[in-house]
PDB file of C-alpha atoms in Angstrom:
ATOM      1  CA  UNK A 209      23.342 -75.488  80.145  1.00 63.00           C
ATOM      2  CA  UNK A 210      21.254 -72.467  80.994  1.00 73.00           C
ATOM      3  CA  UNK A 211      23.198 -69.259  80.422  1.00 75.00           C
ATOM      4  CA  UNK A 212      24.334 -67.370  83.515  1.00 91.00           C
ATOM      5  CA  UNK A 213      23.127 -70.121  85.860  1.00 93.00           C
ATOM      6  CA  UNK A 214      26.285 -69.711  87.946  1.00 93.00           C
ATOM      7  CA  UNK A 215      25.789 -65.976  88.337  1.00 94.00           C
ATOM      8  CA  UNK A 216      22.148 -66.470  89.279  1.00 94.00           C
ATOM      9  CA  UNK A 217      23.127 -69.089  91.847  1.00 93.00           C
ATOM     10  CA  UNK A 218      25.488 -66.618  93.508  1.00 94.00           C
ATOM     11  CA  UNK A 219      22.830 -63.914  93.506  1.00 94.00           C
ATOM     12  CA  UNK A 220      20.039 -66.135  94.829  1.00 93.00           C
ATOM     13  CA  UNK A 221      22.184 -67.429  97.690  1.00 95.00           C
ATOM     14  CA  UNK A 222      23.147 -64.014  99.051  1.00 95.00           C
ATOM     15  CA  UNK A 223      22.260 -63.483 102.684  1.00 91.00           C
ATOM     16  CA  UNK A 224      19.618 -60.901 101.853  1.00 92.00           C
ATOM     17  CA  UNK A 225      17.758 -63.545  99.785  1.00 91.00           C
ATOM     18  CA  UNK A 226      17.623 -66.179 102.505  1.00 89.00           C
ATOM     19  CA  UNK A 227      14.605 -66.991 104.613  1.00 90.00           C
ATOM     20  CA  UNK A 228      14.383 -68.535 108.067  1.00 94.00           C
ATOM     21  CA  UNK A 229      16.457 -71.718 108.326  1.00 95.00           C
ATOM     22  CA  UNK A 230      15.215 -75.042 109.646  1.00 96.00           C
ATOM     23  CA  UNK A 231      17.511 -74.604 112.624  1.00 95.00           C
ATOM     24  CA  UNK A 232      15.892 -71.246 113.426  1.00 95.00           C
ATOM     25  CA  UNK A 233      12.448 -72.857 113.124  1.00 96.00           C
ATOM     26  CA  UNK A 234      13.374 -75.500 115.665  1.00 96.00           C
ATOM     27  CA  UNK A 235      13.513 -78.425 113.238  1.00 96.00           C
ATOM     28  CA  UNK A 236      15.685 -81.237 114.695  1.00 95.00           C
ATOM     29  CA  UNK A 237      19.068 -81.421 113.038  1.00 95.00           C
ATOM     30  CA  UNK A 238      19.972 -84.347 110.765  1.00 95.00           C
ATOM     31  CA  UNK A 239      22.331 -87.080 112.033  1.00 94.00           C
ATOM     32  CA  UNK A 240      26.009 -86.165 112.228  1.00 94.00           C
ATOM     33  CA  UNK A 241      27.053 -89.161 110.116  1.00 94.00           C
ATOM     34  CA  UNK A 242      25.512 -92.076 108.306  1.00 91.00           C
ATOM     35  CA  UNK A 243      25.075 -94.861 110.830  1.00 88.00           C
ATOM     36  CA  UNK A 244      26.718 -98.246 110.380  1.00 87.00           C
ATOM     37  CA  UNK A 245      23.782-100.583 109.839  1.00 81.00           C
ATOM     38  CA  UNK A 246      23.502-103.965 111.499  1.00 75.00           C
ATOM     39  CA  UNK A 247      24.965-106.608 109.235  1.00 70.00           C
ATOM     40  CA  UNK A 248      27.268-104.231 107.362  1.00 76.00           C
ATOM     41  CA  UNK A 249      30.802-105.576 107.251  1.00 79.00           C
ATOM     42  CA  UNK A 250      32.803-103.152 109.388  1.00 88.00           C
ATOM     43  CA  UNK A 251      36.608-103.258 109.207  1.00 94.00           C
ATOM     44  CA  UNK A 252      38.754-101.674 111.912  1.00 93.00           C
ATOM     45  CA  UNK A 253      41.580 -99.415 110.759  1.00 95.00           C
ATOM     46  CA  UNK A 254      44.988 -99.346 112.462  1.00 93.00           C
ATOM     47  CA  UNK A 255      45.351 -96.892 115.330  1.00 89.00           C
ATOM     48  CA  UNK A 256      46.908 -93.611 114.294  1.00 84.00           C
ATOM     49  CA  UNK A 257      49.883 -94.074 116.595  1.00 83.00           C
ATOM     50  CA  UNK A 258      50.840 -97.180 114.596  1.00 82.00           C
ATOM     51  CA  UNK A 259      51.904 -94.986 111.671  1.00 82.00           C
ATOM     52  CA  UNK A 260      55.384 -93.517 111.885  1.00 83.00           C
ATOM     53  CA  UNK A 261      56.365 -90.742 109.522  1.00 81.00           C
ATOM     54  CA  UNK A 262      59.669 -88.878 109.178  1.00 80.00           C
ATOM     55  CA  UNK A 263      60.257 -85.404 110.631  1.00 84.00           C
ATOM     56  CA  UNK A 264      58.510 -82.853 108.441  1.00 85.00           C
ATOM     57  CA  UNK A 265      59.585 -79.551 106.952  1.00 91.00           C
ATOM     58  CA  UNK A 266      56.197 -77.927 106.425  1.00 91.00           C
ATOM     59  CA  UNK A 267      57.498 -75.362 103.936  1.00 94.00           C
ATOM     60  CA  UNK A 268      59.069 -78.117 101.837  1.00 90.00           C
ATOM     61  CA  UNK A 269      55.853 -80.135 102.075  1.00 90.00           C
ATOM     62  CA  UNK A 270      53.725 -77.271 100.750  1.00 92.00           C
ATOM     63  CA  UNK A 271      56.287 -76.334  98.115  1.00 92.00           C
ATOM     64  CA  UNK A 272      56.582 -79.916  96.847  1.00 90.00           C
ATOM     65  CA  UNK A 273      52.851 -80.561  96.718  1.00 92.00           C
ATOM     66  CA  UNK A 274      51.452 -81.058  93.220  1.00 93.00           C
ATOM     67  CA  UNK A 275      48.821 -83.138  91.479  1.00 96.00           C
ATOM     68  CA  UNK A 276      50.116 -86.655  90.891  1.00 95.00           C
ATOM     69  CA  UNK A 277      48.664 -88.770  88.075  1.00 97.00           C
ATOM     70  CA  UNK A 278      51.323 -91.486  87.838  1.00 96.00           C
ATOM     71  CA  UNK A 279      51.474 -94.056  90.638  1.00 97.00           C
ATOM     72  CA  UNK A 280      53.751 -96.891  91.636  1.00 97.00           C
ATOM     73  CA  UNK A 281      52.435-100.432  91.505  1.00 96.00           C
ATOM     74  CA  UNK A 282      53.184-100.837  95.208  1.00 96.00           C
ATOM     75  CA  UNK A 283      50.070-100.862  97.409  1.00 97.00           C
ATOM     76  CA  UNK A 284      49.270 -98.566 100.286  1.00 97.00           C
ATOM     77  CA  UNK A 285      49.502-100.138 103.705  1.00 96.00           C
ATOM     78  CA  UNK A 286      46.439-100.078 105.919  1.00 96.00           C
ATOM     79  CA  UNK A 287      48.359 -97.774 108.262  1.00 96.00           C
ATOM     80  CA  UNK A 288      48.898 -95.327 105.400  1.00 96.00           C
ATOM     81  CA  UNK A 289      45.246 -95.444 104.379  1.00 97.00           C
ATOM     82  CA  UNK A 290      44.235 -94.894 108.001  1.00 97.00           C
ATOM     83  CA  UNK A 291      46.500 -91.831 108.117  1.00 96.00           C
ATOM     84  CA  UNK A 292      45.067 -90.391 104.873  1.00 97.00           C
ATOM     85  CA  UNK A 293      41.493 -90.839 106.083  1.00 98.00           C
ATOM     86  CA  UNK A 294      42.286 -89.262 109.434  1.00 97.00           C
ATOM     87  CA  UNK A 295      43.903 -86.226 107.823  1.00 96.00           C
ATOM     88  CA  UNK A 296      41.012 -85.733 105.393  1.00 98.00           C
ATOM     89  CA  UNK A 297      38.003 -86.379 107.664  1.00 98.00           C
ATOM     90  CA  UNK A 298      39.195 -87.539 111.075  1.00 96.00           C
ATOM     91  CA  UNK A 299      36.955 -86.794 114.056  1.00 96.00           C
ATOM     92  CA  UNK A 300      38.841 -85.186 116.941  1.00 95.00           C
ATOM     93  CA  UNK A 301      35.871 -84.431 119.172  1.00 95.00           C
ATOM     94  CA  UNK A 302      32.094 -84.855 119.367  1.00 95.00           C
ATOM     95  CA  UNK A 303      30.488 -81.838 120.990  1.00 93.00           C
ATOM     96  CA  UNK A 304      27.393 -82.723 122.996  1.00 88.00           C
ATOM     97  CA  UNK A 305      26.094 -84.848 120.133  1.00 83.00           C
ATOM     98  CA  UNK A 306      25.373 -81.800 117.971  1.00 91.00           C
ATOM     99  CA  UNK A 307      28.657 -81.312 116.091  1.00 95.00           C
ATOM    100  CA  UNK A 308      31.928 -83.009 115.238  1.00 96.00           C
ATOM    101  CA  UNK A 309      35.272 -81.246 115.352  1.00 97.00           C
ATOM    102  CA  UNK A 310      37.503 -82.683 112.665  1.00 97.00           C
ATOM    103  CA  UNK A 311      40.935 -82.332 111.109  1.00 97.00           C
ATOM    104  CA  UNK A 312      39.510 -79.962 108.478  1.00 98.00           C
ATOM    105  CA  UNK A 313      37.321 -76.860 108.822  1.00 97.00           C
ATOM    106  CA  UNK A 314      33.656 -76.881 107.863  1.00 97.00           C
ATOM    107  CA  UNK A 315      31.036 -74.146 107.853  1.00 96.00           C
ATOM    108  CA  UNK A 316      29.354 -74.222 111.254  1.00 95.00           C
ATOM    109  CA  UNK A 317      31.106 -77.549 111.975  1.00 96.00           C
ATOM    110  CA  UNK A 318      28.402 -79.173 109.854  1.00 97.00           C
ATOM    111  CA  UNK A 319      30.785 -81.628 108.121  1.00 98.00           C
ATOM    112  CA  UNK A 320      28.270 -82.709 105.511  1.00 98.00           C
ATOM    113  CA  UNK A 321      30.455 -85.277 103.716  1.00 98.00           C
ATOM    114  CA  UNK A 322      30.499 -89.044 103.656  1.00 98.00           C
ATOM    115  CA  UNK A 323      33.753 -90.516 102.326  1.00 98.00           C
ATOM    116  CA  UNK A 324      33.591 -93.434  99.885  1.00 98.00           C
ATOM    117  CA  UNK A 325      36.669 -95.326  98.720  1.00 98.00           C
ATOM    118  CA  UNK A 326      37.320 -97.176  95.490  1.00 98.00           C
ATOM    119  CA  UNK A 327      40.079 -99.463  96.731  1.00 98.00           C
ATOM    120  CA  UNK A 328      42.450-100.833  94.080  1.00 98.00           C
ATOM    121  CA  UNK A 329      45.735-101.635  95.896  1.00 98.00           C
ATOM    122  CA  UNK A 330      45.632-101.538  99.680  1.00 98.00           C
ATOM    123  CA  UNK A 331      47.225-104.311 101.740  1.00 97.00           C
ATOM    124  CA  UNK A 332      44.640-106.540 103.379  1.00 96.00           C
ATOM    125  CA  UNK A 333      41.634-105.047 101.572  1.00 97.00           C
ATOM    126  CA  UNK A 334      39.862-106.645  98.631  1.00 97.00           C
ATOM    127  CA  UNK A 335      39.347-104.300  95.676  1.00 98.00           C
ATOM    128  CA  UNK A 336      35.927-102.688  95.625  1.00 97.00           C
ATOM    129  CA  UNK A 337      33.805-100.000  97.252  1.00 97.00           C
ATOM    130  CA  UNK A 338      34.005 -98.984 100.918  1.00 97.00           C
ATOM    131  CA  UNK A 339      32.630 -96.204 103.125  1.00 97.00           C
ATOM    132  CA  UNK A 340      34.609 -94.503 105.891  1.00 98.00           C
ATOM    133  CA  UNK A 341      33.058 -94.750 109.346  1.00 96.00           C
ATOM    134  CA  UNK A 342      34.427 -91.462 110.673  1.00 96.00           C
ATOM    135  CA  UNK A 343      33.131 -91.787 114.233  1.00 94.00           C
ATOM    136  CA  UNK A 344      34.540 -95.293 114.648  1.00 93.00           C
ATOM    137  CA  UNK A 345      37.569 -94.698 112.406  1.00 95.00           C
ATOM    138  CA  UNK A 346      36.913 -97.812 110.370  1.00 96.00           C
ATOM    139  CA  UNK A 347      35.626 -98.946 107.011  1.00 97.00           C
ATOM    140  CA  UNK A 348      32.309-100.398 105.927  1.00 96.00           C
ATOM    141  CA  UNK A 349      32.647-102.855 103.052  1.00 95.00           C
ATOM    142  CA  UNK A 350      29.933-102.109 100.494  1.00 95.00           C
ATOM    143  CA  UNK A 351      30.974-104.090  97.431  1.00 93.00           C
ATOM    144  CA  UNK A 352      33.898-106.357  96.569  1.00 94.00           C
ATOM    145  CA  UNK A 353      34.552-105.874  92.869  1.00 95.00           C
ATOM    146  CA  UNK A 354      37.868-106.035  91.048  1.00 94.00           C
ATOM    147  CA  UNK A 355      36.376-104.088  88.143  1.00 96.00           C
ATOM    148  CA  UNK A 356      35.005-101.219  90.224  1.00 97.00           C
ATOM    149  CA  UNK A 357      38.028 -98.990  89.531  1.00 97.00           C
ATOM    150  CA  UNK A 358      37.586 -99.407  85.777  1.00 98.00           C
ATOM    151  CA  UNK A 359      33.913 -98.493  86.029  1.00 98.00           C
ATOM    152  CA  UNK A 360      34.767 -95.415  88.083  1.00 98.00           C
ATOM    153  CA  UNK A 361      37.422 -94.357  85.560  1.00 98.00           C
ATOM    154  CA  UNK A 362      34.826 -94.620  82.801  1.00 98.00           C
ATOM    155  CA  UNK A 363      32.460 -92.446  84.845  1.00 98.00           C
ATOM    156  CA  UNK A 364      35.304 -89.914  85.084  1.00 98.00           C
ATOM    157  CA  UNK A 365      35.260 -89.599  81.276  1.00 98.00           C
ATOM    158  CA  UNK A 366      37.940 -92.235  80.781  1.00 98.00           C
ATOM    159  CA  UNK A 367      40.696 -90.625  82.844  1.00 98.00           C
ATOM    160  CA  UNK A 368      42.984 -93.646  83.065  1.00 96.00           C
ATOM    161  CA  UNK A 369      44.939 -92.536  86.139  1.00 98.00           C
ATOM    162  CA  UNK A 370      41.764 -93.060  88.171  1.00 98.00           C
ATOM    163  CA  UNK A 371      42.000 -96.824  87.675  1.00 97.00           C
ATOM    164  CA  UNK A 372      45.814 -96.866  88.034  1.00 97.00           C
ATOM    165  CA  UNK A 373      45.770 -95.235  91.471  1.00 98.00           C
ATOM    166  CA  UNK A 374      45.910 -97.214  94.703  1.00 98.00           C
ATOM    167  CA  UNK A 375      42.648 -95.708  95.954  1.00 98.00           C
ATOM    168  CA  UNK A 376      40.128 -93.070  94.944  1.00 98.00           C
ATOM    169  CA  UNK A 377      38.437 -90.944  97.578  1.00 98.00           C
ATOM    170  CA  UNK A 378      34.897 -89.863  96.707  1.00 98.00           C
ATOM    171  CA  UNK A 379      33.303 -87.239  98.939  1.00 98.00           C
ATOM    172  CA  UNK A 380      29.526 -87.229  98.881  1.00 98.00           C
ATOM    173  CA  UNK A 381      27.537 -84.320 100.275  1.00 98.00           C
ATOM    174  CA  UNK A 382      24.556 -85.007 102.517  1.00 98.00           C
ATOM    175  CA  UNK A 383      23.042 -81.631 101.693  1.00 97.00           C
ATOM    176  CA  UNK A 384      20.566 -81.458 104.567  1.00 97.00           C
ATOM    177  CA  UNK A 385      23.349 -81.393 107.150  1.00 97.00           C
ATOM    178  CA  UNK A 386      24.380 -78.039 105.714  1.00 97.00           C
ATOM    179  CA  UNK A 387      21.076 -76.563 104.521  1.00 97.00           C
ATOM    180  CA  UNK A 388      19.472 -77.250 107.920  1.00 97.00           C
ATOM    181  CA  UNK A 389      21.536 -74.333 109.221  1.00 96.00           C
ATOM    182  CA  UNK A 390      22.226 -72.221 106.143  1.00 97.00           C
ATOM    183  CA  UNK A 391      19.375 -72.849 103.731  1.00 96.00           C
ATOM    184  CA  UNK A 392      20.227 -72.651 100.033  1.00 96.00           C
ATOM    185  CA  UNK A 393      23.424 -70.751 100.809  1.00 96.00           C
ATOM    186  CA  UNK A 394      24.677 -74.003 102.307  1.00 97.00           C
ATOM    187  CA  UNK A 395      25.324 -75.311  98.797  1.00 97.00           C
ATOM    188  CA  UNK A 396      28.082 -72.706  98.492  1.00 97.00           C
ATOM    189  CA  UNK A 397      29.684 -74.026 101.660  1.00 98.00           C
ATOM    190  CA  UNK A 398      29.642 -77.624 100.439  1.00 98.00           C
ATOM    191  CA  UNK A 399      31.997 -76.677  97.625  1.00 97.00           C
ATOM    192  CA  UNK A 400      34.247 -74.659  99.924  1.00 97.00           C
ATOM    193  CA  UNK A 401      34.445 -77.544 102.385  1.00 98.00           C
ATOM    194  CA  UNK A 402      35.381 -79.966  99.604  1.00 98.00           C
ATOM    195  CA  UNK A 403      38.456 -77.868  98.873  1.00 97.00           C
ATOM    196  CA  UNK A 404      39.564 -77.962 102.509  1.00 98.00           C
ATOM    197  CA  UNK A 405      39.245 -81.753 102.599  1.00 98.00           C
ATOM    198  CA  UNK A 406      41.096 -82.403  99.345  1.00 98.00           C
ATOM    199  CA  UNK A 407      43.991 -80.119 100.236  1.00 97.00           C
ATOM    200  CA  UNK A 408      44.510 -82.057 103.463  1.00 97.00           C
ATOM    201  CA  UNK A 409      44.585 -85.265 101.419  1.00 98.00           C
ATOM    202  CA  UNK A 410      47.186 -83.748  99.063  1.00 98.00           C
ATOM    203  CA  UNK A 411      49.471 -82.854 101.960  1.00 96.00           C
ATOM    204  CA  UNK A 412      48.960 -86.151 103.772  1.00 96.00           C
ATOM    205  CA  UNK A 413      49.735 -88.090 100.583  1.00 96.00           C
ATOM    206  CA  UNK A 414      53.051 -86.239 100.309  1.00 95.00           C
ATOM    207  CA  UNK A 415      53.910 -87.369 103.842  1.00 94.00           C
ATOM    208  CA  UNK A 416      53.611 -91.059 102.918  1.00 94.00           C
ATOM    209  CA  UNK A 417      55.809 -90.682  99.835  1.00 93.00           C
ATOM    210  CA  UNK A 418      52.890 -90.442  97.460  1.00 96.00           C
ATOM    211  CA  UNK A 419      50.560 -87.922  95.955  1.00 97.00           C
ATOM    212  CA  UNK A 420      46.979 -87.188  95.043  1.00 98.00           C
ATOM    213  CA  UNK A 421      45.001 -85.639  92.214  1.00 98.00           C
ATOM    214  CA  UNK A 422      41.624 -83.977  92.648  1.00 98.00           C
ATOM    215  CA  UNK A 423      38.942 -84.896  90.114  1.00 98.00           C
ATOM    216  CA  UNK A 424      36.073 -82.563  89.277  1.00 97.00           C
ATOM    217  CA  UNK A 425      35.460 -83.894  85.744  1.00 98.00           C
ATOM    218  CA  UNK A 426      33.007 -86.753  86.159  1.00 98.00           C
ATOM    219  CA  UNK A 427      29.549 -87.796  85.047  1.00 98.00           C
ATOM    220  CA  UNK A 428      27.470 -86.952  88.114  1.00 98.00           C
ATOM    221  CA  UNK A 429      24.732 -89.489  87.445  1.00 98.00           C
ATOM    222  CA  UNK A 430      27.175 -92.295  86.661  1.00 98.00           C
ATOM    223  CA  UNK A 431      29.288 -91.704  89.774  1.00 98.00           C
ATOM    224  CA  UNK A 432      26.233 -91.426  91.992  1.00 98.00           C
ATOM    225  CA  UNK A 433      24.932 -94.724  90.647  1.00 98.00           C
ATOM    226  CA  UNK A 434      28.253 -96.449  91.302  1.00 98.00           C
ATOM    227  CA  UNK A 435      28.337 -95.143  94.871  1.00 98.00           C
ATOM    228  CA  UNK A 436      24.698 -96.061  95.475  1.00 97.00           C
ATOM    229  CA  UNK A 437      23.571 -92.447  96.010  1.00 98.00           C
ATOM    230  CA  UNK A 438      20.223 -90.924  95.078  1.00 97.00           C
ATOM    231  CA  UNK A 439      21.878 -87.824  93.555  1.00 97.00           C
ATOM    232  CA  UNK A 440      19.610 -85.376  95.415  1.00 96.00           C
ATOM    233  CA  UNK A 441      19.764 -85.926  99.166  1.00 96.00           C
ATOM    234  CA  UNK A 442      23.293 -87.306  98.828  1.00 98.00           C
ATOM    235  CA  UNK A 443      25.530 -86.754  95.823  1.00 98.00           C
ATOM    236  CA  UNK A 444      29.187 -86.928  94.814  1.00 98.00           C
ATOM    237  CA  UNK A 445      30.790 -83.511  94.954  1.00 98.00           C
ATOM    238  CA  UNK A 446      34.537 -84.185  94.539  1.00 98.00           C
ATOM    239  CA  UNK A 447      36.882 -87.123  93.937  1.00 98.00           C
ATOM    240  CA  UNK A 448      40.619 -87.583  94.349  1.00 98.00           C
ATOM    241  CA  UNK A 449      42.965 -90.384  93.306  1.00 98.00           C
ATOM    242  CA  UNK A 450      45.948 -91.236  95.498  1.00 98.00           C
ATOM    243  CA  UNK A 451      48.875 -93.626  95.512  1.00 98.00           C
ATOM    244  CA  UNK A 452      52.595 -94.022  96.088  1.00 97.00           C
ATOM    245  CA  UNK A 453      55.032 -92.019  94.005  1.00 95.00           C
ATOM    246  CA  UNK A 454      57.072 -93.792  91.328  1.00 92.00           C
ATOM    247  CA  UNK A 455      60.673 -93.980  92.529  1.00 81.00           C
ATOM    248  CA  UNK A 456      63.631 -93.010  90.418  1.00 57.00           C
ATOM    249  CA  UNK A 457      64.736 -89.896  88.552  1.00 48.00           C
TER     250      UNK A 457
END
């Protein structure tokens, strides 16, 4: 790795180094989300009001939150998965077709992420790869494959808890959604936004009696290939495993 590349990135993306953005030049903005193509197998998720959770003590929730790498064999319900997806990337409002307001903050409300799921144990869903349709609050089935979790674990340098989890969330950045407004500085904001999203998943997983573990150690090329991404216009930026907590002492 080139020495001091991180420092140079921070220097070169300072505001005084930026030129005129595409937005300022009048270039049309990129789509808010990836469209669901005709023929793609879309799966509706349960309505949010179908999930009932116990009264919450927010201080206890934050205090108890920690990375969880051991998961029960019990599957997530579809209601629980729906809740986790809503908390991490749920769309609350579409503003005049130019921005989405979601359950997490994003620089300029750009929300540059697509959410992919490696499903291992979720009731009513075959193991394999799915994409979250945020606007329709549903799933798009991309690939049924009982071995997909093992391949993803290998791409995460053999971290076995990846395969043992009930589901792995993979957030892929569509860079142009962010750079259209912020130029090269937008790459900084992608990483900040990823942290907001994953923290919401951590807290939501605690609510359902489970937990999550963020994953930044992965082979970029291998994960991008598994997700079907080109690695330039759209690329994996952060992953997180989730599942139910093992009961007992």
